[in-house]
């Protein structure tokens, strides 16, 4: 029987009501929730510094207070990574909650990902958090032991979906194609409403309302249909699924702890209203190493935004920059970054439209240097600087910032333990068969599209979705017709990409070709500095990076317009 898996969370802070919406909106076998991201691990790490018993997503526990009885009544099993840095603690809290609610609920958890006590042994530096990305087989063991709720720490996002599918169908560890198919389905639904029209490039073509959350109907061979509950907002079509498949990948081979999924093999097909079938996905043995998410406290940061109005914007910016840096010369911050946003318009009808924003951000190991010393120096210029001096917010103290790095360790060095509902601990062996990860050679490109061209925004023809991988940015673009694909594949080279997005000009850029999806995937190394928590740029997670590309103008064939 087809396994129906719904997802009710794409990040820590997602729609609180989604758990109830998914449990009441239609039939489900399993409900998942993804609460972890690189930044979330830092947040949970800081929580745990204050209280060792914390370190998990408290929101999930509150959601269960309202919905655990409903899930039990409907026979829906729950699998979540909300355990964060303390899956055992969350599992214990759920058992306590079930007791208060008078429910007989079997709770299990997966641990072993936390490597903080072994960072010296594994040469991982001095991080605040150190967590390896585990796979799906601990979840499988817990579900096979009868767990109603499975809590994990840091597993790959797709593992929350792969585990229930593998348990349901009895897949072996070398059923790579089936596992890869489940990874594809999991990658689509793990970010919640992004699969149902959220953050979608062509949103103006649909009446989205508030998108519902997605459902994956997974078959025994790993193929799936992505859909949503009837009557919920949003849309599921080939475009929304393509967009999510391209989100935060790094090429045709997508490595995981259980299988390496070939994103260049899958095909998408319309399967009815709000239904898209994913089939043909091929899998390969996983690499011999596991990725490790490392977060450390990097120091303290602060920022001030000066408003520059009217004439002589560049001169006003130069004056306040010279004055502020001069005031800080005796004890300068370790890093100071200026950004001038020319939001001003000539002969503007409102003061706001006549104004530009000069943003100054500083970082330093000393909170005093980055704090009042910096913001006070800026405000002291109020009567001594450019005409019309004011700022967008009052001065503030510095706030701590984090630094993310990724490392890799031999999978055999990382414990993977399923703690079953009866307390038994089962060791999950690492993959016996592994294969070093390598790039896929780009396939032959289609024939170029000839004909007259017209200057137009790229977004008239292509969709895009972008995001972060630590300090790197990922940007996937896709065409919606074969003709547009012929043009896109031959036109958007790495050189043209760099020309359109000048911020990338001095950075390594890799392009990957995915013809089955009529898509290109670009990975820009180092664009985001030391990761989202370091706030290295205006858009620190590169969420709008793709929309910037779509807004850029190029010579587009007239027949595509």
Coordinates of C-alpha atoms in Angstrom, one line a residue:
X1 CA 0.0 0.0 0.0
X2 CA 1.3 3.5 -0.9
X3 CA 2.9 5.3 2.1
X4 CA 1.6 8.8 2.7
X5 CA 4.1 11.0 4.5
X6 CA 3.3 14.6 5.3
X7 CA 5.6 17.3 6.6
X8 CA 4.6 20.0 9.1
X9 CA 7.8 22.1 9.6
X10 CA 10.6 23.4 7.4
X11 CA 12.5 25.3 10.0
X12 CA 12.5 26.2 13.7
X13 CA 9.8 28.9 13.7
X14 CA 7.5 27.6 11.0
X15 CA 3.8 27.7 11.2
X16 CA 2.7 26.5 14.6
X17 CA -0.7 25.3 13.4
X18 CA 0.7 23.1 10.7
X19 CA 0.8 19.9 12.8
X20 CA -2.9 20.1 13.4
X21 CA -3.6 21.2 9.8
X22 CA -1.8 18.1 8.5
X23 CA -3.4 15.7 11.0
X24 CA -7.0 17.0 10.3
X25 CA -6.6 17.8 6.5
X26 CA -6.5 14.3 5.1
X27 CA -5.1 10.8 5.5
X28 CA -1.5 10.3 6.5
X29 CA 0.6 7.4 7.7
X30 CA 3.6 9.4 8.9
X31 CA 4.0 13.1 9.9
X32 CA 7.5 14.6 9.8
X33 CA 8.9 17.8 11.1
X34 CA 12.3 19.4 10.1
X35 CA 13.4 21.9 12.7
X36 CA 17.2 22.0 12.2
X37 CA 19.4 24.2 10.1
X38 CA 23.0 25.3 10.5
X39 CA 21.9 28.4 12.3
X40 CA 19.5 26.5 14.5
X41 CA 22.3 24.3 15.8
X42 CA 24.1 27.5 17.0
X43 CA 20.9 28.8 18.6
X44 CA 20.4 25.5 20.4
X45 CA 24.0 25.4 21.4
X46 CA 23.7 28.8 23.1
X47 CA 20.5 27.7 24.8
X48 CA 22.3 24.7 26.2
X49 CA 25.1 26.9 27.6
X50 CA 22.4 28.5 29.8
X51 CA 20.7 25.2 30.7
X52 CA 22.2 21.8 30.0
X53 CA 18.7 20.2 29.9
X54 CA 17.7 22.3 26.9
X55 CA 19.1 22.1 23.4
X56 CA 15.9 20.9 21.6
X57 CA 13.1 22.6 19.7
X58 CA 10.7 23.6 22.5
X59 CA 8.1 24.6 19.9
X60 CA 7.6 21.0 18.9
X61 CA 6.8 19.9 22.4
X62 CA 4.1 22.6 22.6
X63 CA 2.7 21.4 19.3
X64 CA 2.5 17.9 20.7
X65 CA 0.5 19.2 23.8
X66 CA -2.3 20.0 21.3
X67 CA -1.9 17.2 18.9
X68 CA -0.4 14.1 20.4
X69 CA -3.8 12.6 21.2
X70 CA -5.0 13.3 17.8
X71 CA -2.0 11.7 16.1
X72 CA -2.5 8.6 18.3
X73 CA -6.2 8.4 17.5
X74 CA -5.5 8.6 13.8
X75 CA -2.6 6.1 13.9
X76 CA -0.2 8.7 12.5
X77 CA 3.4 8.1 13.5
X78 CA 5.7 11.1 14.0
X79 CA 9.3 11.4 13.0
X80 CA 11.2 14.7 13.8
X81 CA 14.7 16.0 14.2
X82 CA 13.4 18.5 16.9
X83 CA 15.7 16.7 19.3
X84 CA 18.5 19.0 18.1
X85 CA 21.4 18.7 20.6
X86 CA 19.4 16.8 23.2
X87 CA 17.2 14.1 21.5
X88 CA 17.2 12.0 24.8
X89 CA 15.9 15.0 26.7
X90 CA 13.1 15.7 24.2
X91 CA 12.1 12.0 24.2
X92 CA 11.9 12.0 28.0
X93 CA 9.8 15.2 27.8
X94 CA 7.4 13.6 25.3
X95 CA 7.0 10.6 27.6
X96 CA 6.2 12.9 30.5
X97 CA 3.7 14.8 28.4
X98 CA 2.0 11.5 27.2
X99 CA 1.7 10.5 30.9
X100 CA 0.0 13.8 31.8
X101 CA -2.4 13.4 28.8
X102 CA -3.1 9.8 29.8
X103 CA -1.8 8.4 26.5
X104 CA 0.0 5.2 25.8
X105 CA 2.7 6.4 23.4
X106 CA 5.9 4.5 22.5
X107 CA 8.7 7.0 22.1
X108 CA 12.2 6.3 20.7
X109 CA 15.1 8.4 19.8
X110 CA 18.3 8.4 17.7
X111 CA 21.6 9.6 19.0
X112 CA 25.3 9.5 18.2
X113 CA 25.6 12.6 16.0
X114 CA 26.9 14.8 18.8
X115 CA 30.7 14.7 18.5
X116 CA 31.5 17.7 20.9
X117 CA 33.2 15.5 23.5
X118 CA 35.5 14.1 20.8
X119 CA 36.6 17.2 18.9
X120 CA 40.2 16.9 19.9
X121 CA 40.4 13.3 18.9
X122 CA 38.8 14.0 15.5
X123 CA 40.7 17.3 14.9
X124 CA 37.6 19.4 14.8
X125 CA 38.9 22.5 16.5
X126 CA 37.1 24.2 19.4
X127 CA 33.5 24.5 18.4
X128 CA 30.4 25.2 20.4
X129 CA 28.5 22.5 18.6
X130 CA 29.8 19.5 16.5
X131 CA 27.2 17.3 14.9
X132 CA 27.5 14.7 12.2
X133 CA 24.8 14.1 9.7
X134 CA 23.4 10.6 10.4
X135 CA 21.2 8.7 8.0
X136 CA 17.9 6.9 8.1
X137 CA 18.6 3.5 9.5
X138 CA 18.3 4.5 13.2
X139 CA 14.9 5.8 12.4
X140 CA 14.1 2.5 10.7
X141 CA 15.1 0.5 13.8
X142 CA 12.9 2.7 16.0
X143 CA 9.9 2.3 13.8
X144 CA 10.3 -1.4 13.4
X145 CA 10.4 -1.6 17.2
X146 CA 6.9 -0.1 17.3
X147 CA 7.7 3.6 18.1
X148 CA 4.8 6.0 17.7
X149 CA 7.2 9.0 17.9
X150 CA 10.8 9.0 16.8
X151 CA 13.1 11.9 17.8
X152 CA 16.5 12.5 16.3
X153 CA 19.3 14.9 16.5
X154 CA 21.2 16.0 13.4
X155 CA 20.2 13.6 10.6
X156 CA 20.0 14.7 7.0
X157 CA 16.7 16.4 6.3
X158 CA 15.6 13.8 3.8
X159 CA 16.3 11.0 6.3
X160 CA 13.1 11.9 8.1
X161 CA 11.3 10.7 5.0
X162 CA 13.7 7.9 3.9
X163 CA 13.5 6.2 7.3
X164 CA 9.7 5.6 7.3
X165 CA 9.7 4.6 3.7
X166 CA 12.6 2.1 4.2
X167 CA 10.8 0.7 7.3
X168 CA 7.4 0.4 5.5
X169 CA 8.7 -1.4 2.4
X170 CA 11.6 -3.4 4.0
X171 CA 14.2 -1.9 1.8
X172 CA 17.8 -3.2 2.1
X173 CA 20.7 -0.9 2.6
X174 CA 21.8 -1.5 -1.0
X175 CA 18.4 -0.8 -2.5
X176 CA 20.0 2.4 -3.8
X177 CA 17.5 3.4 -6.5
X178 CA 14.5 3.1 -4.0
X179 CA 16.5 5.0 -1.3
X180 CA 17.4 7.7 -3.8
X181 CA 13.8 8.0 -4.9
X182 CA 12.8 8.6 -1.3
X183 CA 15.6 11.1 -0.9
X184 CA 14.2 13.0 -3.8
X185 CA 10.7 13.0 -2.2
X186 CA 12.2 14.0 1.1
X187 CA 14.2 16.8 -0.4
X188 CA 11.0 18.2 -1.9
X189 CA 8.8 18.1 1.2
X190 CA 11.3 18.8 4.0
X191 CA 11.1 22.6 3.4
X192 CA 7.4 22.6 4.0
X193 CA 5.4 25.1 2.0
X194 CA 8.2 25.7 -0.5
X195 CA 6.9 22.6 -2.3
X196 CA 3.4 24.0 -2.5
X197 CA 4.0 27.4 -3.9
X198 CA 5.9 29.2 -1.2
X199 CA 8.8 31.4 -2.3
X200 CA 8.0 30.4 -5.9
X201 CA 9.4 32.4 -8.8
X202 CA 6.1 32.4 -10.8
X203 CA 3.8 33.1 -7.9
X204 CA 1.9 35.7 -9.8
X205 CA 0.4 33.0 -12.0
X206 CA -1.4 31.4 -9.0
X207 CA -3.7 32.3 -6.2
X208 CA -1.6 31.0 -3.5
X209 CA -3.4 32.2 -0.4
X210 CA -1.6 30.6 2.5
X211 CA 0.0 27.4 1.1
X212 CA -0.7 24.2 2.8
X213 CA 2.0 21.8 3.7
X214 CA 3.2 19.0 1.3
X215 CA 2.5 15.2 1.2
X216 CA 4.7 12.6 -0.5
X217 CA 3.0 9.4 -1.6
X218 CA 5.9 7.0 -1.8
X219 CA 5.7 3.7 -3.7
X220 CA 7.7 0.5 -3.1
X221 CA 10.3 1.3 -5.8
X222 CA 11.0 4.8 -4.4
X223 CA 9.0 6.7 -7.0
X224 CA 6.6 9.2 -5.5
X225 CA 3.8 11.7 -6.1
X226 CA 4.1 15.1 -4.4
X227 CA 0.8 16.6 -3.5
X228 CA -1.1 18.3 -0.6
X229 CA -4.3 17.9 1.3
X230 CA -7.5 18.8 -0.7
X231 CA -8.8 22.3 -0.1
X232 CA -5.5 23.7 1.3
X233 CA -3.9 26.8 -0.2
X234 CA -1.0 26.9 -2.6
X235 CA -0.2 24.8 -5.7
X236 CA 1.8 21.7 -6.6
X237 CA 3.0 21.6 -10.1
X238 CA 6.1 20.6 -12.1
X239 CA 7.5 24.1 -11.5
X240 CA 7.1 24.2 -7.7
X241 CA 8.6 20.7 -7.5
X242 CA 11.5 21.6 -9.8
X243 CA 12.2 24.6 -7.7
X244 CA 12.5 22.6 -4.5
X245 CA 14.6 19.9 -6.1
X246 CA 17.1 22.5 -7.1
X247 CA 17.2 24.1 -3.6
X248 CA 20.6 23.9 -1.9
X249 CA 22.0 21.1 -3.8
X250 CA 25.6 21.0 -5.1
X251 CA 25.4 19.3 -8.4
X252 CA 24.1 16.2 -10.1
X253 CA 25.4 13.9 -7.3
X254 CA 23.7 14.7 -4.0
X255 CA 25.6 12.8 -1.3
X256 CA 24.0 11.4 1.9
X257 CA 25.0 8.9 4.6
X258 CA 22.8 6.2 3.1
X259 CA 22.9 6.8 -0.7
X260 CA 24.2 9.3 -3.2
X261 CA 21.2 10.5 -5.3
X262 CA 21.6 11.3 -8.9
X263 CA 19.6 14.4 -9.5
X264 CA 20.3 14.1 -13.2
X265 CA 18.3 10.9 -13.6
X266 CA 14.9 11.8 -12.1
X267 CA 12.0 12.9 -14.3
X268 CA 8.9 14.9 -13.4
X269 CA 5.4 14.5 -14.8
X270 CA 2.0 16.0 -14.1
X271 CA -0.2 13.5 -12.4
X272 CA -3.5 15.4 -11.9
X273 CA -4.5 18.5 -10.1
X274 CA -1.8 19.4 -7.5
X275 CA 0.0 16.1 -8.2
X276 CA 3.5 15.7 -9.6
X277 CA 5.2 12.3 -10.1
X278 CA 8.9 11.9 -9.5
X279 CA 10.3 8.7 -11.1
X280 CA 13.5 7.2 -12.6
X281 CA 15.8 8.4 -9.8
X282 CA 19.0 6.4 -9.6
X283 CA 21.1 5.9 -6.5
X284 CA 24.7 5.0 -5.8
X285 CA 26.6 4.0 -2.7
X286 CA 27.2 6.8 -0.2
X287 CA 30.6 8.3 0.4
X288 CA 32.8 6.9 3.1
X289 CA 32.7 10.1 5.2
X290 CA 30.0 11.9 7.0
X291 CA 29.6 15.7 7.0
X292 CA 29.9 17.4 10.3
X293 CA 28.3 20.7 11.2
X294 CA 30.6 22.9 13.3
X295 CA 29.5 26.1 15.0
X296 CA 31.6 28.4 17.1
X297 CA 31.1 31.8 18.6
X298 CA 33.0 34.2 16.4
X299 CA 32.9 37.4 18.4
X300 CA 30.5 40.3 18.5
X301 CA 28.9 42.4 15.9
X302 CA 27.0 45.7 15.6
X303 CA 25.6 47.9 12.9
X304 CA 24.3 51.3 12.2
X305 CA 22.4 52.6 9.1
X306 CA 22.8 56.3 8.2
X307 CA 20.1 57.9 6.1
X308 CA 21.4 60.1 3.3
X309 CA 18.8 62.3 1.7
X310 CA 18.7 64.5 -1.4
X311 CA 21.8 65.8 -3.2
X312 CA 25.4 64.8 -3.0
X313 CA 24.8 61.2 -1.8
X314 CA 28.3 59.9 -2.5
X315 CA 29.9 62.9 -0.9
X316 CA 27.7 62.6 2.2
X317 CA 28.6 58.9 2.4
X318 CA 32.3 59.7 2.1
X319 CA 32.2 62.3 4.8
X320 CA 30.5 60.2 7.5
X321 CA 32.7 57.2 6.6
X322 CA 35.9 59.4 7.1
X323 CA 34.5 60.8 10.3
X324 CA 33.5 57.5 11.9
X325 CA 36.6 55.7 11.0
X326 CA 38.6 58.6 12.3
X327 CA 36.8 58.4 15.6
X328 CA 37.6 54.7 15.9
X329 CA 41.2 54.9 14.9
X330 CA 42.6 54.5 18.4
X331 CA 40.7 51.2 19.0
X332 CA 39.4 50.1 15.6
X333 CA 37.1 47.1 15.2
X334 CA 38.7 44.0 13.8
X335 CA 36.4 44.3 10.8
X336 CA 34.3 47.2 9.4
X337 CA 32.1 46.9 6.4
X338 CA 30.3 49.7 4.5
X339 CA 27.5 49.2 2.1
X340 CA 25.7 52.1 0.2
X341 CA 22.3 51.2 -1.1
X342 CA 21.2 53.8 -3.6
X343 CA 17.5 53.6 -2.9
X344 CA 17.2 57.3 -3.7
X345 CA 15.2 58.7 -6.7
X346 CA 15.8 62.0 -8.5
X347 CA 13.2 64.7 -7.9
X348 CA 11.4 62.4 -5.5
X349 CA 7.8 63.0 -4.4
X350 CA 8.4 61.7 -0.8
X351 CA 11.4 62.1 1.5
X352 CA 11.8 58.3 1.8
X353 CA 12.2 58.0 -2.0
X354 CA 14.7 60.8 -1.9
X355 CA 16.9 58.9 0.6
X356 CA 19.8 56.4 0.3
X357 CA 20.9 54.0 3.1
X358 CA 24.6 53.8 4.2
X359 CA 25.0 50.6 6.3
X360 CA 28.0 50.2 8.5
X361 CA 28.6 46.8 10.2
X362 CA 31.5 46.0 12.6
X363 CA 32.9 42.8 14.2
X364 CA 35.3 42.4 17.0
X365 CA 36.2 39.8 19.7
X366 CA 35.6 42.5 22.4
X367 CA 31.9 43.4 22.9
X368 CA 32.9 46.9 24.2
X369 CA 34.7 47.7 20.9
X370 CA 31.8 46.5 18.8
X371 CA 29.2 47.8 21.2
X372 CA 28.8 51.3 22.6
X373 CA 32.3 52.4 21.4
X374 CA 31.1 51.9 17.9
X375 CA 27.5 53.0 18.1
X376 CA 28.3 55.9 20.4
X377 CA 31.0 57.2 17.9
X378 CA 28.4 57.2 15.2
X379 CA 25.8 59.1 17.2
X380 CA 28.3 61.7 18.4
X381 CA 28.5 62.8 14.8
X382 CA 24.8 63.9 14.7
X383 CA 25.5 67.6 14.7
X384 CA 28.9 67.5 13.0
X385 CA 28.4 65.6 9.8
X386 CA 26.4 65.7 6.6
X387 CA 23.2 67.8 6.3
X388 CA 20.1 65.9 7.2
X389 CA 22.0 63.5 9.5
X390 CA 19.9 60.7 11.0
X391 CA 19.9 56.9 11.5
X392 CA 17.3 54.2 11.2
X393 CA 17.6 53.0 14.8
X394 CA 19.2 54.2 18.1
X395 CA 22.6 52.8 19.1
X396 CA 22.7 49.4 20.6
X397 CA 25.0 47.0 22.4
X398 CA 26.9 44.4 20.4
X399 CA 25.5 41.0 19.8
X400 CA 27.4 37.7 19.6
X401 CA 27.7 36.1 16.1
X402 CA 28.5 32.6 15.1
X403 CA 30.8 31.0 12.5
X404 CA 29.8 27.9 10.6
X405 CA 32.2 25.4 9.0
X406 CA 31.8 22.0 7.6
X407 CA 34.2 19.1 8.2
X408 CA 34.2 15.4 7.3
X409 CA 34.9 12.4 9.3
X410 CA 35.1 8.7 8.5
X411 CA 31.6 7.3 9.0
X412 CA 33.1 4.4 11.0
X413 CA 34.2 6.9 13.6
X414 CA 30.6 8.1 14.3
X415 CA 28.2 6.2 16.5
X416 CA 24.7 5.8 15.3
X417 CA 22.4 4.5 18.1
X418 CA 18.7 3.8 18.1
X419 CA 17.3 3.9 21.6
X420 CA 14.1 1.9 21.4
X421 CA 10.8 2.5 23.3
X422 CA 11.8 -0.2 25.9
X423 CA 15.2 1.4 26.4
X424 CA 17.3 -1.0 24.5
X425 CA 20.1 0.5 22.6
X426 CA 20.9 -0.8 19.1
X427 CA 24.1 0.2 17.2
X428 CA 23.5 1.0 13.6
X429 CA 26.5 -0.1 11.5
X430 CA 27.9 2.3 8.9
X431 CA 27.4 1.5 5.2
X432 CA 29.4 -1.5 4.1
X433 CA 29.7 -0.3 0.5
X434 CA 30.9 3.2 -0.2
X435 CA 32.1 5.3 -3.1
X436 CA 34.1 8.4 -3.2
X437 CA 32.1 11.4 -4.4
X438 CA 33.0 12.8 -7.8
X439 CA 31.5 15.3 -10.2
X440 CA 29.3 14.1 -13.1
X441 CA 30.6 15.1 -16.5
X442 CA 28.2 17.5 -18.1
X443 CA 26.0 15.9 -20.8
X444 CA 26.0 17.3 -24.4
X445 CA 24.1 20.6 -24.6
X446 CA 21.0 20.9 -26.9
X447 CA 21.2 22.8 -30.1
X448 CA 21.3 26.6 -29.5
X449 CA 18.1 28.6 -30.1
X450 CA 18.5 31.0 -33.0
X451 CA 16.4 34.0 -33.9
X452 CA 15.9 37.7 -33.1
X453 CA 16.4 38.7 -29.5
X454 CA 15.1 41.5 -27.3
X455 CA 16.4 43.0 -24.1
X456 CA 14.4 41.7 -21.2
X457 CA 14.6 40.4 -17.6
X458 CA 15.8 36.8 -17.4
X459 CA 12.8 36.1 -15.1
X460 CA 10.5 36.5 -18.0
X461 CA 11.8 33.1 -19.2
X462 CA 13.5 31.3 -16.3
X463 CA 12.7 30.4 -12.7
X464 CA 15.2 30.3 -9.9
X465 CA 15.6 29.2 -6.3
X466 CA 18.6 29.9 -4.2
X467 CA 20.0 29.3 -0.7
X468 CA 23.0 28.7 1.5
X469 CA 25.4 25.8 2.1
X470 CA 27.5 27.2 4.9
X471 CA 29.6 30.0 3.3
X472 CA 28.7 28.9 -0.2
X473 CA 25.6 30.0 -2.2
X474 CA 23.6 27.6 -4.4
X475 CA 21.5 29.0 -7.2
X476 CA 19.3 26.7 -9.4
X477 CA 17.6 28.0 -12.5
X478 CA 15.2 26.1 -14.8
X479 CA 13.4 26.6 -18.1
X480 CA 9.7 25.8 -18.6
X481 CA 9.9 24.6 -22.3
X482 CA 12.3 22.8 -24.5
X483 CA 13.0 25.9 -26.5
X484 CA 13.8 27.9 -23.4
X485 CA 16.0 25.1 -22.2
X486 CA 18.0 25.3 -25.5
X487 CA 18.5 29.0 -25.0
X488 CA 19.3 28.7 -21.2
X489 CA 21.8 25.9 -21.4
X490 CA 23.9 27.6 -24.1
X491 CA 23.6 31.2 -22.8
X492 CA 24.0 31.1 -19.0
X493 CA 27.6 30.1 -18.9
X494 CA 29.8 30.7 -15.8
X495 CA 31.2 33.8 -17.5
X496 CA 27.7 35.2 -18.2
X497 CA 26.6 34.3 -14.7
X498 CA 29.6 36.3 -13.3
X499 CA 28.8 39.2 -15.6
X500 CA 25.1 39.3 -14.5
X501 CA 26.0 39.0 -10.8
X502 CA 29.2 41.1 -10.2
X503 CA 29.4 40.0 -6.6
X504 CA 30.6 36.6 -7.9
X505 CA 33.2 37.9 -10.3
X506 CA 36.2 37.1 -8.0
X507 CA 34.8 33.9 -6.5
X508 CA 34.9 30.2 -7.7
X509 CA 31.7 29.3 -9.5
X510 CA 30.8 25.8 -10.6
X511 CA 28.0 25.0 -13.1
X512 CA 26.1 21.7 -13.2
X513 CA 23.8 20.7 -16.0
X514 CA 20.6 18.8 -15.2
X515 CA 18.8 18.2 -18.6
X516 CA 16.0 16.0 -17.2
X517 CA 14.9 19.0 -15.1
X518 CA 15.8 21.5 -17.9
X519 CA 17.9 23.1 -15.2
X520 CA 21.3 24.5 -14.3
X521 CA 22.8 24.5 -10.8
X522 CA 25.4 27.1 -9.8
X523 CA 27.5 26.9 -6.6
X524 CA 29.4 30.0 -5.6
X525 CA 32.1 29.3 -3.1
X526 CA 32.6 31.9 -0.3
X527 CA 29.8 34.3 -1.2
X528 CA 28.4 34.1 2.3
X529 CA 31.7 34.3 4.2
X530 CA 31.5 32.2 7.4
X531 CA 27.9 31.3 7.1
X532 CA 24.5 32.8 7.9
X533 CA 25.3 33.5 11.6
X534 CA 28.2 35.7 10.6
X535 CA 25.9 38.0 8.6
X536 CA 28.5 38.5 5.9
X537 CA 26.3 40.1 3.4
X538 CA 22.9 41.9 2.9
X539 CA 21.1 38.6 2.1
X540 CA 23.1 36.3 4.5
X541 CA 21.4 33.1 3.4
X542 CA 21.3 33.9 -0.3
X543 CA 17.5 33.4 -0.3
X544 CA 16.9 36.2 -2.8
X545 CA 20.1 35.6 -4.8
X546 CA 18.1 33.9 -7.6
X547 CA 15.5 36.7 -7.7
X548 CA 18.4 39.1 -8.3
X549 CA 19.5 37.0 -11.3
X550 CA 15.9 36.9 -12.6
X551 CA 15.8 40.7 -12.5
X552 CA 18.9 41.1 -14.6
X553 CA 18.5 41.9 -18.3
X554 CA 19.9 39.9 -21.2
X555 CA 19.2 39.4 -24.9
X556 CA 16.3 37.0 -24.9
X557 CA 14.9 35.3 -28.1
X558 CA 11.7 37.0 -29.0
X559 CA 9.9 33.7 -29.5
X560 CA 10.3 33.0 -25.8
X561 CA 8.8 36.3 -24.8

